[in-house]
mmCIF file of C-alpha atoms and ligand atoms in Angstrom:
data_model
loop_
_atom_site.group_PDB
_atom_site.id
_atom_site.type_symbol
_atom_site.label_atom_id
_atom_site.label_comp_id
_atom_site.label_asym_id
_atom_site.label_seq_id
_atom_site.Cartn_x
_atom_site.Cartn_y
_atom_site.Cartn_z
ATOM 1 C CA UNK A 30 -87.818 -163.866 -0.420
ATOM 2 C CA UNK A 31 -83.766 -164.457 1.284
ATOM 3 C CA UNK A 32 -84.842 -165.410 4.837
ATOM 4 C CA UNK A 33 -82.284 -163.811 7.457
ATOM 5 C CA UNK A 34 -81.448 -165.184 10.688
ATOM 6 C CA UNK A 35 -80.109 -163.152 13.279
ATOM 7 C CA UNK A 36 -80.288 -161.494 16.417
ATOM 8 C CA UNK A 37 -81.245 -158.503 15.355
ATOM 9 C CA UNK A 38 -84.166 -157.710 17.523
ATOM 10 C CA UNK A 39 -84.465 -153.562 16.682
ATOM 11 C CA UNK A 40 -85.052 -155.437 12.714
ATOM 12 C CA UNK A 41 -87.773 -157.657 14.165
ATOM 13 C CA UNK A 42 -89.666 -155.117 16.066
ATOM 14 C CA UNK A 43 -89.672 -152.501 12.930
ATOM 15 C CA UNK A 44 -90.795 -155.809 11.161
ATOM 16 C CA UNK A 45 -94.047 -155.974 13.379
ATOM 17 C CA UNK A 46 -94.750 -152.517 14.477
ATOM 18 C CA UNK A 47 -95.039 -152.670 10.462
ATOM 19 C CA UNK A 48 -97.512 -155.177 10.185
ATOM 20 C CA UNK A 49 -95.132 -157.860 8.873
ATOM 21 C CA UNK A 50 -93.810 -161.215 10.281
ATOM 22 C CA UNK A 51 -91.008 -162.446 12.008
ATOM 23 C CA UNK A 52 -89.818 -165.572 13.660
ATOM 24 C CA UNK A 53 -88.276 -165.739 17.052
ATOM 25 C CA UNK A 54 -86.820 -168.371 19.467
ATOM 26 C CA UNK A 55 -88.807 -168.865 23.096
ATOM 27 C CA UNK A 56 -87.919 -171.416 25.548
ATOM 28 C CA UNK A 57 -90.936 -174.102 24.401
ATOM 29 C CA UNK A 58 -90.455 -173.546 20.876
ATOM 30 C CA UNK A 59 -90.405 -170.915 17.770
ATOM 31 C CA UNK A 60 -93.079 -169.354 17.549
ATOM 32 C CA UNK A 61 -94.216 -166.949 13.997
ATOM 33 C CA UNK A 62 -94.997 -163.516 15.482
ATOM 34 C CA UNK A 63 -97.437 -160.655 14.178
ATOM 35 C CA UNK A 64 -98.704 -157.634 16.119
ATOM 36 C CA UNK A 65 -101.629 -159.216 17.994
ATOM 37 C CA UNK A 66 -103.689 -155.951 17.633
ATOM 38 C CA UNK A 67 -103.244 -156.111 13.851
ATOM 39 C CA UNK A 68 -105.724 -158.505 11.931
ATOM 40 C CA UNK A 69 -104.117 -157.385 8.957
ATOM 41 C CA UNK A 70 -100.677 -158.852 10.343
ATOM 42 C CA UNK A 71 -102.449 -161.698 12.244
ATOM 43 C CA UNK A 72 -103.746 -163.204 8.825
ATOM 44 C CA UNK A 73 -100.435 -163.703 7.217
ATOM 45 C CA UNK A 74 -99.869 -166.004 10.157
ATOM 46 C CA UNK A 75 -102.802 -168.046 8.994
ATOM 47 C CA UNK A 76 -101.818 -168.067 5.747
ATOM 48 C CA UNK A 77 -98.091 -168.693 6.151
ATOM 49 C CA UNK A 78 -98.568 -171.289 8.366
ATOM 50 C CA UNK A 79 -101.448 -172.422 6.272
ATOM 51 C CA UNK A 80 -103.576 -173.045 9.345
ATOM 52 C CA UNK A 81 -107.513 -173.290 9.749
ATOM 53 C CA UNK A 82 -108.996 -170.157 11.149
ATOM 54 C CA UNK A 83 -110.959 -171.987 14.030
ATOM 55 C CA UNK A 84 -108.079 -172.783 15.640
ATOM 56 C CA UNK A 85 -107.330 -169.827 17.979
ATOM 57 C CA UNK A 86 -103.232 -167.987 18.688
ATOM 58 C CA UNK A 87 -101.249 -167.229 21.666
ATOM 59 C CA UNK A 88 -100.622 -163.829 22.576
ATOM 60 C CA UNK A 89 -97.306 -163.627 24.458
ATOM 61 C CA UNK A 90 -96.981 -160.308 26.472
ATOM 62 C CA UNK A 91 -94.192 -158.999 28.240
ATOM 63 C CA UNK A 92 -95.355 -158.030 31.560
ATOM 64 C CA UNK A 93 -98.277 -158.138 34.050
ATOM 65 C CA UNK A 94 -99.391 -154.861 33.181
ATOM 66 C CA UNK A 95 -99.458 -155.686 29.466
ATOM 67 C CA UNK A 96 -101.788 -158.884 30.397
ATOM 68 C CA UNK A 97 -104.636 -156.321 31.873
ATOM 69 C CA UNK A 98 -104.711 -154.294 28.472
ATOM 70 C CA UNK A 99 -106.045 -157.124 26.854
ATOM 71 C CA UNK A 100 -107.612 -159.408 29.563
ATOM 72 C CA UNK A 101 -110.874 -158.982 32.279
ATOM 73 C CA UNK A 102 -108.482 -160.111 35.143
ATOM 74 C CA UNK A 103 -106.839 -163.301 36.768
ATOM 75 C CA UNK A 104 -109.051 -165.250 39.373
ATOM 76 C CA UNK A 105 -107.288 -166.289 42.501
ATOM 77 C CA UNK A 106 -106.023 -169.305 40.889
ATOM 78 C CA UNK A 107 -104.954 -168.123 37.761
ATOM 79 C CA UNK A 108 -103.099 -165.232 39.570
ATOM 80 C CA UNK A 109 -101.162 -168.273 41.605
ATOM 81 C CA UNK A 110 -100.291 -169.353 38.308
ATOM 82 C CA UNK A 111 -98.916 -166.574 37.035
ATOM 83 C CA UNK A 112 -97.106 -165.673 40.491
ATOM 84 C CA UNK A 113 -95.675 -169.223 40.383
ATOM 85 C CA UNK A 114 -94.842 -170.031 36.769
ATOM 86 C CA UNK A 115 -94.739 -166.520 34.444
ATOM 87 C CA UNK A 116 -91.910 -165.836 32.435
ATOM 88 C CA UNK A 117 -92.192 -169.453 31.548
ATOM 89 C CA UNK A 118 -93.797 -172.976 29.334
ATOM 90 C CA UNK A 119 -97.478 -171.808 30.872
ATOM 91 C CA UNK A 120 -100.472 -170.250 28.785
ATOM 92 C CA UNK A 121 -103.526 -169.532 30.548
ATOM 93 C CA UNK A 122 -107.172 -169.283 28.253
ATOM 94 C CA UNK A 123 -108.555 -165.745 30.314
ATOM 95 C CA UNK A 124 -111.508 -163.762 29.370
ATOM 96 C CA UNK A 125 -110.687 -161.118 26.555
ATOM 97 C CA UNK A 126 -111.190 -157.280 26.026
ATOM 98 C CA UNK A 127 -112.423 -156.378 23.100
ATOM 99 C CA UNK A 128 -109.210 -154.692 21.770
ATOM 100 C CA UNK A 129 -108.008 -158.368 20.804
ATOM 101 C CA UNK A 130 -109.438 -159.207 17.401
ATOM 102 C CA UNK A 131 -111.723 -162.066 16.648
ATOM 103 C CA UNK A 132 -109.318 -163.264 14.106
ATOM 104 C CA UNK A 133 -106.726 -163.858 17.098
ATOM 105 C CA UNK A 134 -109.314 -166.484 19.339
ATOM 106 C CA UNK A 135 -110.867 -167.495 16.695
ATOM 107 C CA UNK A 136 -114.304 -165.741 17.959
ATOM 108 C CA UNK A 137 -114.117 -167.030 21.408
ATOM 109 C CA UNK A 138 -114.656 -164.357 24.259
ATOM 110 C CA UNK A 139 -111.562 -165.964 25.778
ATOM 111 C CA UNK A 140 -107.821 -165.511 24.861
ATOM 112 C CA UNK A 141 -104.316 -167.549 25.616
ATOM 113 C CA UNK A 142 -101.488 -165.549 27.133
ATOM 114 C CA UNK A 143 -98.393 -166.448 28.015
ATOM 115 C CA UNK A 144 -95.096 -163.964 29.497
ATOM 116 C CA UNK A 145 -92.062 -166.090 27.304
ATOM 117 C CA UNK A 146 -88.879 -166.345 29.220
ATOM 118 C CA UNK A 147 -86.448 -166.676 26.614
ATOM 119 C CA UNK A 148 -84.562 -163.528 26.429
ATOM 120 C CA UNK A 149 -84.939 -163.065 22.783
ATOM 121 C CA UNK A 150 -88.682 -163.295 22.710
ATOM 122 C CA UNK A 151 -88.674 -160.905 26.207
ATOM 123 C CA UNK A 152 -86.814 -158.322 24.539
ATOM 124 C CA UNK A 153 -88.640 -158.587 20.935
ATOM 125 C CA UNK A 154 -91.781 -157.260 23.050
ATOM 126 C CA UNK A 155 -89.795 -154.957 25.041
ATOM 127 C CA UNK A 156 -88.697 -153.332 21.970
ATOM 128 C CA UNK A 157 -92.038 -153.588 20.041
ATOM 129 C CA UNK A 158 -94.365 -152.979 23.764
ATOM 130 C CA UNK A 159 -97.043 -155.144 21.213
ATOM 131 C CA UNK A 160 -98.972 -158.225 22.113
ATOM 132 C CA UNK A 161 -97.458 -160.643 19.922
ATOM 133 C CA UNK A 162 -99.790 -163.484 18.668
ATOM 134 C CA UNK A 163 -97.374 -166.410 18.117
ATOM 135 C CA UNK A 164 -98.333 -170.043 16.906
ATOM 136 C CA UNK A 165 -95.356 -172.481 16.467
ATOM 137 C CA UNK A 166 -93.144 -170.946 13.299
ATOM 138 C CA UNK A 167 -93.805 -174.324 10.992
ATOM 139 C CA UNK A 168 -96.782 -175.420 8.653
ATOM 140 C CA UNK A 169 -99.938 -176.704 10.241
ATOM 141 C CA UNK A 170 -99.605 -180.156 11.834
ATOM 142 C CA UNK A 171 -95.783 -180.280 11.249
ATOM 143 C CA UNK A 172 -93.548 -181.261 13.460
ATOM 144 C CA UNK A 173 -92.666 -177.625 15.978
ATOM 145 C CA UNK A 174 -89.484 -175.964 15.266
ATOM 146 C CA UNK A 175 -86.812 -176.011 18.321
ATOM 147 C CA UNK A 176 -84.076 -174.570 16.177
ATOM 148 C CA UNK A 177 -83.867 -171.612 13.606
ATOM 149 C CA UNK A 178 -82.788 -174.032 10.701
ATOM 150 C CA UNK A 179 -86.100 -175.942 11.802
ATOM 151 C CA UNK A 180 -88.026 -172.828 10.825
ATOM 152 C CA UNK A 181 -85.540 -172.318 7.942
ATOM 153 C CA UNK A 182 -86.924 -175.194 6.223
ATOM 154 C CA UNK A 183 -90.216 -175.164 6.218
ATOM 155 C CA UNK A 184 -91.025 -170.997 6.483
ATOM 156 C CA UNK A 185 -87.613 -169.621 5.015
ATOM 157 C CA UNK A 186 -89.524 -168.906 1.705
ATOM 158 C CA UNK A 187 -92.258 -166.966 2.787
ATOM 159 C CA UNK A 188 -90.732 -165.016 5.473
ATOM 160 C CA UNK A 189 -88.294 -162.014 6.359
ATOM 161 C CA UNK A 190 -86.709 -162.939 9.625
ATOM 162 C CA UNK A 191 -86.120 -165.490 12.035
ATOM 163 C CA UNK A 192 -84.897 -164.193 15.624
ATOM 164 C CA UNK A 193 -82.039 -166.823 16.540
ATOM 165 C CA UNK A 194 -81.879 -168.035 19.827
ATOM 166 C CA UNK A 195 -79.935 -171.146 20.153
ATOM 167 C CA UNK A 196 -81.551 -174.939 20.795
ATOM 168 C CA UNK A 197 -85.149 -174.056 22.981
ATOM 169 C CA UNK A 198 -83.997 -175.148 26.287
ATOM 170 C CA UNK A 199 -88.075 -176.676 26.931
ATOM 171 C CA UNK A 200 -88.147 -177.845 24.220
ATOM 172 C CA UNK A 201 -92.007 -178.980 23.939
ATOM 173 C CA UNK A 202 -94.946 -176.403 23.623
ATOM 174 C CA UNK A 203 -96.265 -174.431 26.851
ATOM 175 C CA UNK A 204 -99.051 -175.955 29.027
ATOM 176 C CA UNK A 205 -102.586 -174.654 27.973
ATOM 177 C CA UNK A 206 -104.867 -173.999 31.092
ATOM 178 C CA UNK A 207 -108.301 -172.669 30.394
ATOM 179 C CA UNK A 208 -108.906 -170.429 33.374
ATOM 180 C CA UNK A 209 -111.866 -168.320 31.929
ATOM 181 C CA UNK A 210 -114.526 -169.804 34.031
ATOM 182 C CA UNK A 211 -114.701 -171.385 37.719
ATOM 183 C CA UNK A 212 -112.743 -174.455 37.438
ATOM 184 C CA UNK A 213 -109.666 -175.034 35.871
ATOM 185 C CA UNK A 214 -108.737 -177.339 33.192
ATOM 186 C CA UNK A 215 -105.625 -178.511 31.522
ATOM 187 C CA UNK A 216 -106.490 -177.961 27.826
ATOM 188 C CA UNK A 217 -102.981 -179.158 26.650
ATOM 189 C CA UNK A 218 -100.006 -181.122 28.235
ATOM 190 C CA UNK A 219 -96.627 -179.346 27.929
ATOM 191 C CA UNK A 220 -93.654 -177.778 29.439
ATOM 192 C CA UNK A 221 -95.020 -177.225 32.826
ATOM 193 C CA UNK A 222 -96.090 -180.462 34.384
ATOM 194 C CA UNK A 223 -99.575 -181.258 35.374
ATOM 195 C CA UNK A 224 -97.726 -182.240 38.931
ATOM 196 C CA UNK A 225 -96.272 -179.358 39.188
ATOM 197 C CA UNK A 226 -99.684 -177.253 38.490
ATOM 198 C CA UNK A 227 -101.539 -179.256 40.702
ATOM 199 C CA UNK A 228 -98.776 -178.667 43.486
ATOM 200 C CA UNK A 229 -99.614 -174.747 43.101
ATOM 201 C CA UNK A 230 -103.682 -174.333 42.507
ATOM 202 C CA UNK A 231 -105.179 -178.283 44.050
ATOM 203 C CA UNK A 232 -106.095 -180.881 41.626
ATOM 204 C CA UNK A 233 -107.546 -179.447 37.598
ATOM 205 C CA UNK A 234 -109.682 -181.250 35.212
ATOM 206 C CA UNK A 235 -108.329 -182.997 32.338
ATOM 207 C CA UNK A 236 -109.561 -181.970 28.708
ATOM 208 C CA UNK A 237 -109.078 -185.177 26.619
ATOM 209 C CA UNK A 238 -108.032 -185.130 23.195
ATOM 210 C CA UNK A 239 -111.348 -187.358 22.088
ATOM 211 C CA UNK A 240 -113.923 -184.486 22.840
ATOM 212 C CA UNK A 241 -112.765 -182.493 21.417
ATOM 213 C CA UNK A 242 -112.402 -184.744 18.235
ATOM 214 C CA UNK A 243 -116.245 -185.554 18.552
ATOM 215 C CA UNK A 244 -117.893 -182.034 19.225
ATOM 216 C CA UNK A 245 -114.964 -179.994 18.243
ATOM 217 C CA UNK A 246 -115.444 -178.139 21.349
ATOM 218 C CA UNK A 247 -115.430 -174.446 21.628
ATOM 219 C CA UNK A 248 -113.358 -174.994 24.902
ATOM 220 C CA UNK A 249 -110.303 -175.574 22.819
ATOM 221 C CA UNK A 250 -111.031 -175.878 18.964
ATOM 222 C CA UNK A 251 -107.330 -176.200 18.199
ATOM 223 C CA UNK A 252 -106.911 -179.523 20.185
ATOM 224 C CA UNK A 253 -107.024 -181.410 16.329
ATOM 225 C CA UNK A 254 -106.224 -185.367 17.436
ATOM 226 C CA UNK A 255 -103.967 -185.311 14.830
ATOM 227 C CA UNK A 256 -101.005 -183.232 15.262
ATOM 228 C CA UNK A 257 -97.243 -182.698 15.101
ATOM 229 C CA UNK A 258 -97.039 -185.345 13.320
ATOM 230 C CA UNK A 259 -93.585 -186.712 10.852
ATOM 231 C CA UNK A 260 -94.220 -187.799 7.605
ATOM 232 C CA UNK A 261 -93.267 -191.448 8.625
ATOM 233 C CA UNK A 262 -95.866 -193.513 9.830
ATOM 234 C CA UNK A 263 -95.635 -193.590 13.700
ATOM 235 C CA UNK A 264 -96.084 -196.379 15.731
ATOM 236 C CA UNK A 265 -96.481 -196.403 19.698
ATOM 237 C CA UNK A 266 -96.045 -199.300 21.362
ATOM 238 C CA UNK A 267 -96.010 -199.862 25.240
ATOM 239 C CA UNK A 268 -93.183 -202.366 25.588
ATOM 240 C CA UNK A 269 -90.254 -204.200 23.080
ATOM 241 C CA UNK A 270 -92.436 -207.365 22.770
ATOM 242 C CA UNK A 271 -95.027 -204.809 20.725
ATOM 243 C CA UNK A 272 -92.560 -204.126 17.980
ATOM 244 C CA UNK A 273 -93.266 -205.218 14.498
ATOM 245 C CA UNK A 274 -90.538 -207.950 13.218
ATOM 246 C CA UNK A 275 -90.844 -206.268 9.663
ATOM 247 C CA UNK A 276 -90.067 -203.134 7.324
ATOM 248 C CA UNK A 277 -87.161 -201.098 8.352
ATOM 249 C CA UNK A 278 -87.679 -199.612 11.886
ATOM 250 C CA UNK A 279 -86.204 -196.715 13.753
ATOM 251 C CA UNK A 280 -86.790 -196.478 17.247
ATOM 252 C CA UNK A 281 -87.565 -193.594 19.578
ATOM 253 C CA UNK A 282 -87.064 -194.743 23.516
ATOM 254 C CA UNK A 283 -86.511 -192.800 26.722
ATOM 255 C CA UNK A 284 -84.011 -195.693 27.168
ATOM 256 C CA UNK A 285 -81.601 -197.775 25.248
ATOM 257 C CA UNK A 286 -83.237 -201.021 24.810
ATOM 258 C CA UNK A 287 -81.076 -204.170 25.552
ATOM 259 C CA UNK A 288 -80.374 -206.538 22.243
ATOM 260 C CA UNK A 289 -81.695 -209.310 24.671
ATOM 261 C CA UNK A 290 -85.476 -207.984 24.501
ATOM 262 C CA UNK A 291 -85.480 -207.096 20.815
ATOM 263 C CA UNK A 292 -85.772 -211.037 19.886
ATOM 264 C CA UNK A 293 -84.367 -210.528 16.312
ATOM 265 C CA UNK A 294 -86.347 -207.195 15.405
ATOM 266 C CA UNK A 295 -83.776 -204.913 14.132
ATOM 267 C CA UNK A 296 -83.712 -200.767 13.825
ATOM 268 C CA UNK A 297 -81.905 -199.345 11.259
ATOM 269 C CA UNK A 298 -81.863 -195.609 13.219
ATOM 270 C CA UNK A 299 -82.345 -195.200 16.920
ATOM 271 C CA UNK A 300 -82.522 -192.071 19.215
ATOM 272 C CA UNK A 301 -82.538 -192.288 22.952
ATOM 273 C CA UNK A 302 -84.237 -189.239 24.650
ATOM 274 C CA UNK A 303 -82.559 -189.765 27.917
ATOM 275 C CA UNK A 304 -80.701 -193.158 29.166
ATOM 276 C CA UNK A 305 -80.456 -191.623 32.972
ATOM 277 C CA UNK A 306 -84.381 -191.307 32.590
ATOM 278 C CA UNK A 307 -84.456 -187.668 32.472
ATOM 279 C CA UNK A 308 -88.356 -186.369 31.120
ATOM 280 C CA UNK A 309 -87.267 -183.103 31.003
ATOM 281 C CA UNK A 310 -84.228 -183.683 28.995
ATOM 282 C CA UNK A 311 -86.487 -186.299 27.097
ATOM 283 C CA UNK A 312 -88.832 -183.387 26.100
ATOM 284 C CA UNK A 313 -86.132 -180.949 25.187
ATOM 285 C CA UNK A 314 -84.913 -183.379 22.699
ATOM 286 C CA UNK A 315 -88.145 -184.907 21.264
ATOM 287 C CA UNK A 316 -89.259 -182.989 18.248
ATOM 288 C CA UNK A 317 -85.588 -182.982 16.936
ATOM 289 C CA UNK A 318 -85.082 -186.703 17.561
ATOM 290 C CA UNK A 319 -88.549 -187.093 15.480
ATOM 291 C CA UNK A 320 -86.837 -184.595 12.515
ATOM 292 C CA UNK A 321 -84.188 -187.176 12.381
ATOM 293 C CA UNK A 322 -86.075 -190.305 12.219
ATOM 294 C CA UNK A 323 -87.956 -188.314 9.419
ATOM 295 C CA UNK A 324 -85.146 -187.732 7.667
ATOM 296 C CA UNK A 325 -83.615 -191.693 8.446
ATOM 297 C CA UNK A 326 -85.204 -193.338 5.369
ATOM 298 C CA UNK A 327 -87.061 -196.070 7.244
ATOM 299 C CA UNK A 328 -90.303 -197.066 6.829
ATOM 300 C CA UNK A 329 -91.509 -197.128 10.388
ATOM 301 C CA UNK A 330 -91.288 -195.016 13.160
ATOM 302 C CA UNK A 331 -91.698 -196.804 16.587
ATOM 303 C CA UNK A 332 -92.050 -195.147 19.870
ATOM 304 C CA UNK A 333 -92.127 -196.472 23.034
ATOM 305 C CA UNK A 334 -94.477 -194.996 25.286
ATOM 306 C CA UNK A 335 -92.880 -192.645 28.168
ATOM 307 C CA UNK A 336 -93.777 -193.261 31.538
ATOM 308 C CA UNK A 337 -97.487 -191.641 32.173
ATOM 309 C CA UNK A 338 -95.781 -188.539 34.783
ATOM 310 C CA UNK A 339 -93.801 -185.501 34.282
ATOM 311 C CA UNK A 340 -93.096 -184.275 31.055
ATOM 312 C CA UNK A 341 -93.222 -187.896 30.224
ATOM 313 C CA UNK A 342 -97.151 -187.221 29.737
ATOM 314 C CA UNK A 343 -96.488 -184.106 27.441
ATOM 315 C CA UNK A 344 -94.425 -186.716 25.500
ATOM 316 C CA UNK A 345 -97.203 -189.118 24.882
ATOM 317 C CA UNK A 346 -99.697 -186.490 24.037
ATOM 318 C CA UNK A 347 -97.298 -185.431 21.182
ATOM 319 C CA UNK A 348 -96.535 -188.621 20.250
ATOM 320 C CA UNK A 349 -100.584 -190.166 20.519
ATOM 321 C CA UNK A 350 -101.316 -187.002 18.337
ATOM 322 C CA UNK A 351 -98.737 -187.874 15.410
ATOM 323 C CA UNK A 352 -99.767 -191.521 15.224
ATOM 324 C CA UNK A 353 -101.327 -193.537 12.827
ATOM 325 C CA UNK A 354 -104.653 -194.197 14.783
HETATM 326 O O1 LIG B 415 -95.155 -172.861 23.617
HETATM 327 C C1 LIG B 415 -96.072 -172.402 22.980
HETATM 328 O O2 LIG B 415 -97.222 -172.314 23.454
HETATM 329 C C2 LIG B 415 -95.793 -171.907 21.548
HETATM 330 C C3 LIG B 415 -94.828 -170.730 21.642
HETATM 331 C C4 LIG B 415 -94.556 -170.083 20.305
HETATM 332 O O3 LIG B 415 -95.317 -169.811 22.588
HETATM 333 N N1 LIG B 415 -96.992 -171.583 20.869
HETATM 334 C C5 LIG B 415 -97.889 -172.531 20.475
HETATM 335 O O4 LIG B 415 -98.979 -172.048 19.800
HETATM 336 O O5 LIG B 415 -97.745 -173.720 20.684
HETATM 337 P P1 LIG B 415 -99.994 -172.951 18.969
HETATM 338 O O6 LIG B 415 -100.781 -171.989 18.165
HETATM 339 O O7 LIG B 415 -99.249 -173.977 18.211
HETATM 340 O O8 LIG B 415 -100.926 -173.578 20.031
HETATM 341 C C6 LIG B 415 -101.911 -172.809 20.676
HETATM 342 C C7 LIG B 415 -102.865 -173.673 21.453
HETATM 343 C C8 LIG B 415 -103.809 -174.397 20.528
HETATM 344 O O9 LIG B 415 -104.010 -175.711 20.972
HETATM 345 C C9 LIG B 415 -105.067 -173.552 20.642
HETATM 346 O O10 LIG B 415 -106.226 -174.264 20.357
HETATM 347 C C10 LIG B 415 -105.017 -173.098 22.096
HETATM 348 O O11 LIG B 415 -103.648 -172.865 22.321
HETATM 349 N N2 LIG B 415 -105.769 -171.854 22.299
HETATM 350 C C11 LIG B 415 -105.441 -170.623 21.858
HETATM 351 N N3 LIG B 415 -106.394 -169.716 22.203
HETATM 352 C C12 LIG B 415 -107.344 -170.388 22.890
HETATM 353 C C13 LIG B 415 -108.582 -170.008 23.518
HETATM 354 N N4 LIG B 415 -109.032 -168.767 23.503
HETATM 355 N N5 LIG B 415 -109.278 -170.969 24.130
HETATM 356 C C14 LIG B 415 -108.820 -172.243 24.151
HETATM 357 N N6 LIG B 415 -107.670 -172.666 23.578
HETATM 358 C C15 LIG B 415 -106.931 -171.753 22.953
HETATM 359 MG MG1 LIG B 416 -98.355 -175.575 16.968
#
């Protein structure tokens, strides 16, 4: 199959009004479409992507009214959320109507939903008025795409279309918030900070990544500890006196490191997220700075751990995930 990329939008939505699949830029990242009210279509995502079946899909709609086809309503808190944050990096886990199929949440009576603010994926559902169920557009546990050539390379094979829109200007995957029952909790770090949430609703619980490794918790069976992860071994360490003296290195820092505190330990590729210090630049940069320390022939990828705020903490999720533990 020849893979076109375009910006052809009235292609993509005859693409999923006929059960088919198509790739399309969003803010956070690319995300592999299907009409969410098609299991049929839904499956090929699964099997493109070549991703387990317990772990559940995000449905991105286009508008509020959209959201009450397929969910039981917003609680106070969630509706702050959505007045505060939607089109945007935030997904909130509500409870489902039954015209969503199982296939989608994996069986749970819940479902993720996020309104996309990147004007191709806005006027892809404009022009399909579908739920679209949307994982990231690359193969399970790969690295997320934050370019069209991204997606290229790993799903130009296998599918028709990828919707072009530029560099995603997030860059990192939206915030999960599971706001299906009373309290809130932050299921997964990402484009929205957990500052700024807790600015808007008062202070959420914290779902971390080692429950759900032990039980494999209904509450979020997707959140796999390992994850987005580059096919050189990956290394975090906290600060420069941590860095193995051996093998060929390549660094990933939020700043450039002085030769002073390196004490002989030498990188053969380096990328700097941000020297001013800027997390949200920092994010918008990471998965492609991790593409090209993949691609750097070292043996060693070694990241030093972003400060613990901001998107800084959606950084260190990523990077504990893609580790070697
Ligand atoms: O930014 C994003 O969120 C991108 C773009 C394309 O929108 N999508 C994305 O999807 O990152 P994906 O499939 O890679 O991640 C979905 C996450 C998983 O961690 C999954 O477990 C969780 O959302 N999730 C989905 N449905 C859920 C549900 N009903 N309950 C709890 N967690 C759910
Ligand atoms: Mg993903």
């Amino acid at each position: 199959m020849k893979c076109v990329i375009s910006q052809d939008i009235k292609a993509g939505a005859k693409l999923i009004r006929d059960g088919e699949l198509v790739a399309f830029a969003t803010e956070t990242v690319y995300g592999l479409g299907a009409n969410a009210l098609n299991p049929e279509a839904v499956a090929q995502i699964f099997e493109v992507k070549q991703r387990p079946y317990f772990d559940p899909l995000i449905v991105h709609v286009s508008n509020v009214a959209q959201l009450e086809d397929i969910t039981l309503g917003l609680s106070e808190r969630a509706r702050k959320l959505v007045d505060r944050f939607w089109p945007g990096p935030l997904t909130l886990v509500l409870p489902k109507k039954k015209r969503i199929p199982d296939l989608v949440t994996a069986g749970l009576e819940s479902v993720a939903v996020r309104i996309p603010a990147h004007p191709i994926a806005r006027e892809l559902l404009e022009a399909t008025n579908l739920p679209i169920a949307a994982p990231s557009a690359n193969k399970f546990g790969n690295l997320s795409p934050t370019q069209a050539k991204h997606v290229e390379e790993q799903l130009g094979s296998e599918i028709k279309l990828i919707l072009d829109g530029g560099p995603c200007s997030v860059g990192v995957e939206s915030t999960v918030i599971h706001c299906a029952s009373e309290s809130p909790i932050l299921l997964r770090p990402g484009g929205i900070s957990l500052e700024e949430i807790e600015s808007c609703i008062g202070e959420v619980q914290i779902a971390r990544i080692e429950d759900h490794a032990e039980t494999n918790s209904p509450l979020s069976p997707g959140m796999l500890p390992k994850h987005y992860a580059p096919k050189t071994r990956l290394f975090i360490v906290n600060n420069s006196d941590e860095i193995p003296k051996t093998g060929r290195n390549g660094l990933l820092s939020l700043y450039p490191i002085e030769e002073t505190c390196l004490r002989g330990c030498q990188f053969s590729a380096k990328e700097i997220l941000s020297p001013a210090g800027d997390l949200k630049l920092a994010a918008c940069k990471f998965f492609t700075a991790l593409r090209n320390l993949d691609k750097a022939g070292i043996d060693n990828i070694i990241a030093l751990r972003m400060p613990e705020k901001g998107l800084g903490r959606t950084i260190n999720n990523r990077l504990e995930r893609a580790a070697v533990s």
